[in-house]
Short mmCIF file of C-alpha atoms in Angstrom, two decimals:
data_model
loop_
_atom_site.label_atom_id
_atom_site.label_comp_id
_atom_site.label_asym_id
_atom_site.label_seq_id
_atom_site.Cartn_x
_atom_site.Cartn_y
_atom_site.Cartn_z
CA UNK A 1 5.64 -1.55 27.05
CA UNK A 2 7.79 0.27 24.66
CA UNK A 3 10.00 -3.03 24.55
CA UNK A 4 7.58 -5.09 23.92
CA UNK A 5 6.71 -2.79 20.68
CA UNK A 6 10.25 -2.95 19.79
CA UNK A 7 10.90 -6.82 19.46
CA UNK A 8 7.86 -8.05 18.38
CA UNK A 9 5.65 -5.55 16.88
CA UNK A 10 8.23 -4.09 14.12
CA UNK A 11 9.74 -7.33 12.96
CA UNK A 12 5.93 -8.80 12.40
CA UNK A 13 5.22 -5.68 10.30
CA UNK A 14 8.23 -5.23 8.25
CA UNK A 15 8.13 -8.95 7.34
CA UNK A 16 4.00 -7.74 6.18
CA UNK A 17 5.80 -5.02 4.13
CA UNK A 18 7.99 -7.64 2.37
CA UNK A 19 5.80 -9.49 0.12
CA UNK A 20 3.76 -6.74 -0.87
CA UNK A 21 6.70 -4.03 -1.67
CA UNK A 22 8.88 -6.47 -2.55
CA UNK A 23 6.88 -7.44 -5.39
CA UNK A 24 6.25 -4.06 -7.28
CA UNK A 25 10.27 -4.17 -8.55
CA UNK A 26 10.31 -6.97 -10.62
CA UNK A 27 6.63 -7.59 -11.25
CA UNK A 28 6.88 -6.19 -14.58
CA UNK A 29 9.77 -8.52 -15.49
CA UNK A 30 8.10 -11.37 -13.71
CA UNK A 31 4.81 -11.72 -16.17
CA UNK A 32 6.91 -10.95 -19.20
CA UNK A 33 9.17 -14.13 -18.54
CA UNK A 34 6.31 -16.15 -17.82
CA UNK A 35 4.63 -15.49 -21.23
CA UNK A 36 1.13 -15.07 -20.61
CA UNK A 37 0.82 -11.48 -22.24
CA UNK A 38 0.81 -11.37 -26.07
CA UNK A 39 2.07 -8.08 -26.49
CA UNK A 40 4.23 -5.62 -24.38
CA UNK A 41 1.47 -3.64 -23.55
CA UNK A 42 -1.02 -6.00 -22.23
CA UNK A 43 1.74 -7.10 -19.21
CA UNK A 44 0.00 -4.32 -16.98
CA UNK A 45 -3.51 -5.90 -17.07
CA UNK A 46 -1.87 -9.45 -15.76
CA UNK A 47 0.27 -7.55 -13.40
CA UNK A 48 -2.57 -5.99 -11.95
CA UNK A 49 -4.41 -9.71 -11.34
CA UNK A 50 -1.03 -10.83 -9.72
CA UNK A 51 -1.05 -7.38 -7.52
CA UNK A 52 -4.98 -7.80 -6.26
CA UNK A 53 -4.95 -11.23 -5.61
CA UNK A 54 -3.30 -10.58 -2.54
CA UNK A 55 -5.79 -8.50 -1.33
CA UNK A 56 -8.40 -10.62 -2.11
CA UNK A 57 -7.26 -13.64 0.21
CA UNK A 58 -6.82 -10.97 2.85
CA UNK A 59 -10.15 -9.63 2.41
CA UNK A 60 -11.90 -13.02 2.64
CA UNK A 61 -9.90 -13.86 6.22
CA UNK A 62 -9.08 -10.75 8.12
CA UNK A 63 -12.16 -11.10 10.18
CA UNK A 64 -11.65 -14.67 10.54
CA UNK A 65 -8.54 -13.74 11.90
CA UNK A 66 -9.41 -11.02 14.24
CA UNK A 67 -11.79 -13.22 15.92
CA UNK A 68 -8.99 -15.88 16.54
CA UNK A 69 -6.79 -12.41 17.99
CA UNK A 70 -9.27 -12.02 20.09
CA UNK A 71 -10.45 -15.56 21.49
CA UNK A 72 -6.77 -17.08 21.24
CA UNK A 73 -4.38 -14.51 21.75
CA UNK A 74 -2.75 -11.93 19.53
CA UNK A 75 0.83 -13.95 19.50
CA UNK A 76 -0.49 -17.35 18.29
CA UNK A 77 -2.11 -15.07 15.26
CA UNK A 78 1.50 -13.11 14.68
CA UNK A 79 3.36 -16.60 14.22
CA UNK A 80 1.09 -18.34 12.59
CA UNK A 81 0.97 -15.49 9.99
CA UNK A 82 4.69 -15.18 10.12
CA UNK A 83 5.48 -18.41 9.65
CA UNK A 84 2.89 -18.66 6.32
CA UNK A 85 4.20 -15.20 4.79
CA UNK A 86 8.13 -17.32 4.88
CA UNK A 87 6.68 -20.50 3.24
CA UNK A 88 4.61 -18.82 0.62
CA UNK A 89 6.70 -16.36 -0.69
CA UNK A 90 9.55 -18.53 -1.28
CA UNK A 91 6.61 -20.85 -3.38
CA UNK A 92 5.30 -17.31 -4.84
CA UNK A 93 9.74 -16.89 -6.40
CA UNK A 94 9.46 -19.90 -7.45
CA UNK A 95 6.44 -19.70 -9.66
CA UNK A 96 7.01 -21.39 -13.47
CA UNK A 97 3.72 -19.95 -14.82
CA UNK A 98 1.07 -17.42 -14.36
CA UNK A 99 -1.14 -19.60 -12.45
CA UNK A 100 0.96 -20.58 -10.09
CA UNK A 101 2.03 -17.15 -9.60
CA UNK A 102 -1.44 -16.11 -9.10
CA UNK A 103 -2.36 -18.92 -6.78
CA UNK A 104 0.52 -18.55 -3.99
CA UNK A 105 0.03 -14.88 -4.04
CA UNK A 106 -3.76 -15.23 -3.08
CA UNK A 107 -2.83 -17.53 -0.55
CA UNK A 108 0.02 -15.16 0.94
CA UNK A 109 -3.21 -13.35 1.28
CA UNK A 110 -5.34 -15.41 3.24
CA UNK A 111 -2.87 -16.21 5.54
CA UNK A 112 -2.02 -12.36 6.20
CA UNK A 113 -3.29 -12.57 9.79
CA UNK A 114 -0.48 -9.37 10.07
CA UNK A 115 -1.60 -5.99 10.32
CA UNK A 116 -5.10 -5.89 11.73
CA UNK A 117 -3.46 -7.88 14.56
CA UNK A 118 -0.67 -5.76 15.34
CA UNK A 119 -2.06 -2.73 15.19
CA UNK A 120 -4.54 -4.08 18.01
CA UNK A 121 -1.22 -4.87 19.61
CA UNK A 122 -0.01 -1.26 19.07
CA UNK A 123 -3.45 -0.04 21.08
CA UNK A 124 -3.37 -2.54 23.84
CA UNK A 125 0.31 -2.02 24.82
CA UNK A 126 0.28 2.00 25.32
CA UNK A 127 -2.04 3.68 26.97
CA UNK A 128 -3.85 6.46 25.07
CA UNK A 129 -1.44 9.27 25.53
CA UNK A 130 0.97 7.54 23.98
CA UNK A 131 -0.98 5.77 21.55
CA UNK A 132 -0.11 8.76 18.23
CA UNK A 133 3.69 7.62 19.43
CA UNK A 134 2.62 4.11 19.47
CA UNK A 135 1.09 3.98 15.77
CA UNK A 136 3.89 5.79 14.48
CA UNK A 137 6.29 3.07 15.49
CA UNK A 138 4.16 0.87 14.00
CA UNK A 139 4.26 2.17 11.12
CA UNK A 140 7.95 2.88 10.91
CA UNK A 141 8.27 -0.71 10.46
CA UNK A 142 6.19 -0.04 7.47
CA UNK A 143 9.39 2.19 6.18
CA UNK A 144 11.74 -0.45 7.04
CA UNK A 145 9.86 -2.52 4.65
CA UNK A 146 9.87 -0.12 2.25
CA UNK A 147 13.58 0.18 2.26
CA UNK A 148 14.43 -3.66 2.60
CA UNK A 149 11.37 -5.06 0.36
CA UNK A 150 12.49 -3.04 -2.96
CA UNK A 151 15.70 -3.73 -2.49
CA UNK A 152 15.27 -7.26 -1.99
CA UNK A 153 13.39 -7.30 -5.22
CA UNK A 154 15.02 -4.93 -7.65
CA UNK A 155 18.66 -5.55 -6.69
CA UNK A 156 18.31 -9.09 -6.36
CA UNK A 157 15.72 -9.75 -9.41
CA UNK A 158 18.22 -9.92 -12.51
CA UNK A 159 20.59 -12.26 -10.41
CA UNK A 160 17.78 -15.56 -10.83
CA UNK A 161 15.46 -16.01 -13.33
CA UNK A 162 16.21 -13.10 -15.87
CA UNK A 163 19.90 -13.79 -15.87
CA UNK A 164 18.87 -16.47 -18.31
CA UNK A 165 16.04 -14.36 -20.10
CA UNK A 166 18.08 -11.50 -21.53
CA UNK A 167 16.82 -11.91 -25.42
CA UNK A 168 13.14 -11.19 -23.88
CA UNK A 169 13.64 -8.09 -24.01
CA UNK A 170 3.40 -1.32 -3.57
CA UNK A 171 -5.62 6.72 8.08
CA UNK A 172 -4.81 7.39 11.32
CA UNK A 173 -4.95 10.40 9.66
CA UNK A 174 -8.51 9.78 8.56
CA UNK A 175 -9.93 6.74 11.01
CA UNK A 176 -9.76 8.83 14.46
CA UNK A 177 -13.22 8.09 14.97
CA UNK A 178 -12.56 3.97 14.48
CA UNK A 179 -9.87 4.52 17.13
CA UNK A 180 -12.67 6.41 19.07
CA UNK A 181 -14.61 3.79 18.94
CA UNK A 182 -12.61 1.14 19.52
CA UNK A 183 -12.18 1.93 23.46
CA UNK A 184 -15.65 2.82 23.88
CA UNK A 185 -17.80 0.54 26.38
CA UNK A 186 -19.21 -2.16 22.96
CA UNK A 187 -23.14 -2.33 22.88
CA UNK A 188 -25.18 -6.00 23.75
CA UNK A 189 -25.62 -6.17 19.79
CA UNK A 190 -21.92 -4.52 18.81
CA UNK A 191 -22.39 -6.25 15.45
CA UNK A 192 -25.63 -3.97 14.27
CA UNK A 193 -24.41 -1.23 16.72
CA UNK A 194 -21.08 -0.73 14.51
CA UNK A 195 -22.81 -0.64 11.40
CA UNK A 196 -24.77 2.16 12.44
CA UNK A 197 -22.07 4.18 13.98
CA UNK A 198 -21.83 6.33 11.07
CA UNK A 199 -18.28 7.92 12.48
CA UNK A 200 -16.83 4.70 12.46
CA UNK A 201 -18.48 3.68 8.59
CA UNK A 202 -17.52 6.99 7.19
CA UNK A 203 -13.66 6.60 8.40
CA UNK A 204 -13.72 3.16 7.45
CA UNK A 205 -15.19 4.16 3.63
CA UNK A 206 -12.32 7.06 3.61
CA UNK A 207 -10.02 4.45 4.45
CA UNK A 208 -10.53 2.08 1.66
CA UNK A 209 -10.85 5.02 -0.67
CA UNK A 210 -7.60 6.37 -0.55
CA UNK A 211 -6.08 1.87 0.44
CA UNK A 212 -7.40 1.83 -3.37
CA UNK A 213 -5.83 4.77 -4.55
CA UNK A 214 -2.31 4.00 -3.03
CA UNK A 215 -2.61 0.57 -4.22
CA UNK A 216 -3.69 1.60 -7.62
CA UNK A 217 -0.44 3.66 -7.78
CA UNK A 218 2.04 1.54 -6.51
CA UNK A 219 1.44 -0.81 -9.30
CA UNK A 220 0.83 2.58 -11.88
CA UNK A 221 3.70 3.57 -10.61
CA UNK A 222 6.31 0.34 -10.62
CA UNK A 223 4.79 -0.89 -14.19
CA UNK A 224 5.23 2.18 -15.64
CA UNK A 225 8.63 3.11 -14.34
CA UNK A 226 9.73 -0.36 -15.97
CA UNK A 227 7.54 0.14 -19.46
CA UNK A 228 9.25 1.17 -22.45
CA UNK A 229 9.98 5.08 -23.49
CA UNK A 230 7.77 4.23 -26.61
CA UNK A 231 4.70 3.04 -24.03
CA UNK A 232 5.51 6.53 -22.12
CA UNK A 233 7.44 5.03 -19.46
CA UNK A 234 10.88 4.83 -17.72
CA UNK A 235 12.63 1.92 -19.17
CA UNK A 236 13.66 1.54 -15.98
CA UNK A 237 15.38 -1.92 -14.86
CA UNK A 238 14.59 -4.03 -11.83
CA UNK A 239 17.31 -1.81 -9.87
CA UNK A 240 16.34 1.03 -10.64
CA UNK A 241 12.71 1.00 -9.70
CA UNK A 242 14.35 -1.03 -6.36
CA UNK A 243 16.37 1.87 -5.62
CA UNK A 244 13.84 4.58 -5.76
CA UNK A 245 11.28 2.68 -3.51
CA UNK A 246 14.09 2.06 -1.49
CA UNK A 247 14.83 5.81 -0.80
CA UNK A 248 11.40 6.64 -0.44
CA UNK A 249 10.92 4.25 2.72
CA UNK A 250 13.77 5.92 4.35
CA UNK A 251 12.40 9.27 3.92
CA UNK A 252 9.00 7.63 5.33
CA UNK A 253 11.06 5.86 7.90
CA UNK A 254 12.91 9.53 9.14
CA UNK A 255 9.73 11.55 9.13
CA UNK A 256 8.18 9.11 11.06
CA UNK A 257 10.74 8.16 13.58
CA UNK A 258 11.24 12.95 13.85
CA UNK A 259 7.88 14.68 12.77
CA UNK A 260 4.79 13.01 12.41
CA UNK A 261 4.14 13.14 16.24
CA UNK A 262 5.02 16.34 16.69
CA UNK A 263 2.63 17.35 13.30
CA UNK A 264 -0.35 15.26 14.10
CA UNK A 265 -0.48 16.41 17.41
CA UNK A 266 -0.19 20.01 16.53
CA UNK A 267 -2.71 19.99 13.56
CA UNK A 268 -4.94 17.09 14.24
CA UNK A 269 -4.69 13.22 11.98
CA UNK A 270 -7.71 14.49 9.91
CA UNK A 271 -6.40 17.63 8.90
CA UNK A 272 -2.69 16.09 8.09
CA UNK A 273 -5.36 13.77 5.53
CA UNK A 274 -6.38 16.99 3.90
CA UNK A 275 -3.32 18.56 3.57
CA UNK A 276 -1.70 14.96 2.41
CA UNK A 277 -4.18 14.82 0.11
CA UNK A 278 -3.86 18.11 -1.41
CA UNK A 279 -0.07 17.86 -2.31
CA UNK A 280 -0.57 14.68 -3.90
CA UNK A 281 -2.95 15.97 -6.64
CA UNK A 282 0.07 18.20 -8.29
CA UNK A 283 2.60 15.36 -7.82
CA UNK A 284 0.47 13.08 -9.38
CA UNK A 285 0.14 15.42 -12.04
CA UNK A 286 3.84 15.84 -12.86
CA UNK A 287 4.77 12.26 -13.05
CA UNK A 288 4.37 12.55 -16.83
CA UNK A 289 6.51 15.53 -17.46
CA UNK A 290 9.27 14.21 -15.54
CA UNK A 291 9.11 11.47 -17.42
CA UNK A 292 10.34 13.94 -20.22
CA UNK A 293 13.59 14.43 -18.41
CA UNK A 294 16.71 12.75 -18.51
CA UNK A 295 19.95 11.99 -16.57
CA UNK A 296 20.86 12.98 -13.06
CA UNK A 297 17.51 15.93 -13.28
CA UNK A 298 15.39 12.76 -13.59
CA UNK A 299 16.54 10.98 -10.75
CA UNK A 300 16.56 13.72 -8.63
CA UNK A 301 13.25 14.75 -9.41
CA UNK A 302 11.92 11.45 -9.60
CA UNK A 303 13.04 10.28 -6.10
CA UNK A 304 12.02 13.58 -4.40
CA UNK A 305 8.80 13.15 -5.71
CA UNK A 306 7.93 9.38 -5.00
CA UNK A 307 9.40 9.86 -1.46
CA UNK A 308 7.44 13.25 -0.91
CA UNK A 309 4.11 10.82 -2.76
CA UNK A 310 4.69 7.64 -0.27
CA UNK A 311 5.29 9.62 3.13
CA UNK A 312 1.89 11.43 2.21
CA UNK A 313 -0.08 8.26 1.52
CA UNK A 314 0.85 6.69 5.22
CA UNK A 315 -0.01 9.48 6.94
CA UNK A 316 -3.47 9.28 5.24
CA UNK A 317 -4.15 5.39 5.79
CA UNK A 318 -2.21 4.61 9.25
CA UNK A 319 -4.20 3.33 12.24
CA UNK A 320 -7.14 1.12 11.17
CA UNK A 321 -7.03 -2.22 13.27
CA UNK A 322 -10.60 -3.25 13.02
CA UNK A 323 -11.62 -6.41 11.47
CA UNK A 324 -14.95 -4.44 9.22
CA UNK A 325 -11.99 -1.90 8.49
CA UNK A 326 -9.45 -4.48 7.29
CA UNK A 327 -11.89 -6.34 5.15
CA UNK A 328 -13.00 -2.96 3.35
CA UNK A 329 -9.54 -1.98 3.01
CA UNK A 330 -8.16 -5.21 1.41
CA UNK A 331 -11.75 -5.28 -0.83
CA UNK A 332 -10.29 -1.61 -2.20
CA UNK A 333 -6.12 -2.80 -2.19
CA UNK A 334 -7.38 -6.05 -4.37
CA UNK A 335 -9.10 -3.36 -6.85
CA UNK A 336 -6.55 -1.06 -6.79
CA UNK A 337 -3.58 -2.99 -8.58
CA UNK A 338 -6.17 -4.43 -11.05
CA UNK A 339 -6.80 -0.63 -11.74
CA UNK A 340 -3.61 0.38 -12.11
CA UNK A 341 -2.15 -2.39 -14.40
CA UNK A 342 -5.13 -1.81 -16.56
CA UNK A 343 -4.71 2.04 -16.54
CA UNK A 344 -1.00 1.47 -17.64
CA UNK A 345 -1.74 -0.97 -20.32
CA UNK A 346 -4.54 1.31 -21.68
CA UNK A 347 -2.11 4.43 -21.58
CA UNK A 348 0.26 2.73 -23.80
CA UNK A 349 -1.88 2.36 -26.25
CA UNK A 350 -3.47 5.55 -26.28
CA UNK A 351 -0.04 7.57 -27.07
CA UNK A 352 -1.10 9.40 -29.74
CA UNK A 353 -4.21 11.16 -28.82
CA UNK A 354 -4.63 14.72 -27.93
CA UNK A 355 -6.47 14.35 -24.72
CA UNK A 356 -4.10 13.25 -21.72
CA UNK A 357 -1.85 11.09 -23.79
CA UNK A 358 -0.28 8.18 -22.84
CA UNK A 359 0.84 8.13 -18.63
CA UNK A 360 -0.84 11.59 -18.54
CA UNK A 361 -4.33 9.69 -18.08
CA UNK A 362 -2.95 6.70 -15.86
CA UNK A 363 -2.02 9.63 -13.34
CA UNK A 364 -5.18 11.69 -14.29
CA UNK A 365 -7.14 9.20 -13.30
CA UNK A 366 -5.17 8.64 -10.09
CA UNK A 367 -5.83 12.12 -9.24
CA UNK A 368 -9.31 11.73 -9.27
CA UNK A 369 -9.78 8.96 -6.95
CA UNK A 370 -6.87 11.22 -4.69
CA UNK A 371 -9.90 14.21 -4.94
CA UNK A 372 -12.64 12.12 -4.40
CA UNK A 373 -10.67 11.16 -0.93
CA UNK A 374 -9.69 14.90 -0.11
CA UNK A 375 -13.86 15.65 -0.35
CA UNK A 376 -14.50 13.21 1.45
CA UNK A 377 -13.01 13.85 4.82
CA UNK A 378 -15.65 17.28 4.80
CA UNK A 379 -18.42 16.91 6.93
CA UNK A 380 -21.13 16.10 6.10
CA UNK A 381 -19.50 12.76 5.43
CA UNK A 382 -16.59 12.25 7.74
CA UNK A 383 -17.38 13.16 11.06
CA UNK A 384 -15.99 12.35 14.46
CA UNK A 385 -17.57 11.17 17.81
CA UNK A 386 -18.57 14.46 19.63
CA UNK A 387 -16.72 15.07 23.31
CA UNK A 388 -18.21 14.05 26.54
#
């Protein structure tokens, strides 16, 4: 069983990981060259379209897609999936205009018959006591991603298209009861059964709550890494931005390969949500003054912190491999780089106002969505199938 996880589960989600990390190092670059924003400081708002389109497609075919799992097999799915993600994101790199751009990236989308699939996969080949080890090597394919995808597209960005442009100047935790439910003995009428199984519809609203939030600030975070000091960002280059994602999925990728087993099973996946949850609000929160730094204190700080950010995030969104789930989840990831592009954008225009200038409110704002999240996995709303 464990072999069969390790040569075809990982490689089928690290290559998911690809086109959607991948992206968030050059993306800023990317709708700059292509000249649909009029201004510097409206590229965040068409960044965000080019970020959520994704989602959409995968939001209009992940059930679609888990009923083929089911009726035809999960490895017909996997390939077919596979084989789209190759074609369409060497059409997506080769995109002359902003239409084009948007249009391949919606259909990487559709054809993202990926995750819910494999994660199904995950659950079928271990039994249930293994199933927390399971997940977790699941999702340290997601790390691998992390690592390769960013690099990929930061180190690799300025060596194409920009080379000729110089002048112009990216819930186990919370979705135990989905798992729950998943192995349970399905109803006559499953359809109107799951809908009122208000475990399962309370993990799967947590889960798309804090999909939306993560979303929302890997494009916050990528866009404004890459804006200009005078827009209150980085002025970070395509490597640069590569390079920190790229550390921060090998810290995700050694905690958990070492410790997430060992701390979910001694504190529970809900509680690791809370506690996730908790330390993101004052990271969140210093993104801004960091931004104030300079030199080797900013990198340093800035990597610890965007590692310490993305390891928290996976804890709180790994293990949802229901169709309902998936299509929630990409409804919220579609939103969520729309958000953030917008939020950037708006910050840099807003730079000299007394009231959470600048990246101050794109982060404020972040943390909000981050609290709403932390509430909501308190009962009365979350709550878990009781034991038999």
């Amino acid at each position: 069983m464990a072999s069969n996880c390790g040569t075809f589960v990982i490689p089928s989600k690290d290559l998911r990981t690809l086109p959607v990390q991948s992206l968030y190092a050059y993306l800023y670059f990317m709708i700059r060259d292509l000249k649909i924003a009029k201004e510097e400081a409206e590229i965040g708002y068409y960044a965000g379209f080019v970020g959520g389109v994704y989602m959409v497609g995968r939001a209009l075919l992940s059930i679609p897609w888990g009923i083929m799992a089911d009726r035809y097999g999960r490895k017909p799915v996997l390939i077919i999936g596979t084989g789209a993600m190759l074609v369409l994101n060497i059409l997506f790199g080769l995109s002359t205009n902003f239409w084009m751009a948007i249009s391949t990236r919606f259909l990487l989308g559709c054809f993202n018959s990926i995750l819910g699939t494999v994660k199904a996969y995950a659950t079928e080949l271990f039994t249930e006591e293994y199933q927390s080890a399971g997940l977790s090597t699941v999702s340290q394919a997601w790390g691998i991603g992390m690592i390769v995808g960013p690099s990929v597209g930061g180190f690799l960005a300025q060596e194409t298209l920009h080379t000729h442009n110089r002048n112009n100047k990216s819930n186990r935790d919370s979705i135990e009861a989905l798992e729950t439910a998943n192995h349970e003995e399905k109803p006559k009428n499953s359809k109107l059964s799951l809908l009122k199984n208000w475990p399962l519809m309370s993990s799967i609203t947590l889960y798309c709550i804090f999909c939306f939030h993560d979303m929302a600030y890997a494009e916050s975070f990528s866009l404004w890494a890459e804006s200009p000091r005078k827009l209150g960002g980085l002025d970070y280059t395509t490597e640069d931005v590569g390079k920190v994602l790229a550390i921060s999925g090998l810290g995700l990728l050694v905690f958990q390969a070492f410790l997430f087993p060992y701390v979910e099973k001694l504190i529970g996946p809900v509680l690791v949500a809370r506690i996730g949850g908790v330390i993101s609000i004052p990271l969140l929160a210093s993104y801004p003054f960091i931004a104030a730094l300079s030199g080797v204190t900013l990198w340093l700080l800035l990597n610890f912190a965007c590692l310490l950010k993305n390891t928290i995030a996976e804890q709180e969104n790994r293990g949802a491999a229901n169709g309902i789930a998936m299509t929630g989840a990409s409804i919220a990831s579609a939103a969520g780089p729309v958000l953030g592009g917008a939020l950037v954008s708006w910050a840099g225009n807003r730079s000299d106002t007394t009231i959470l200038p600048g990246s101050q409110m794109t982060f404020f704002i972040l943390n909000v969505i981050e609290v709403i999240g932390v509430l909501l996995t308190f009962e009365p709303f979350l709550t878990t199938p009781k034991a038999k």
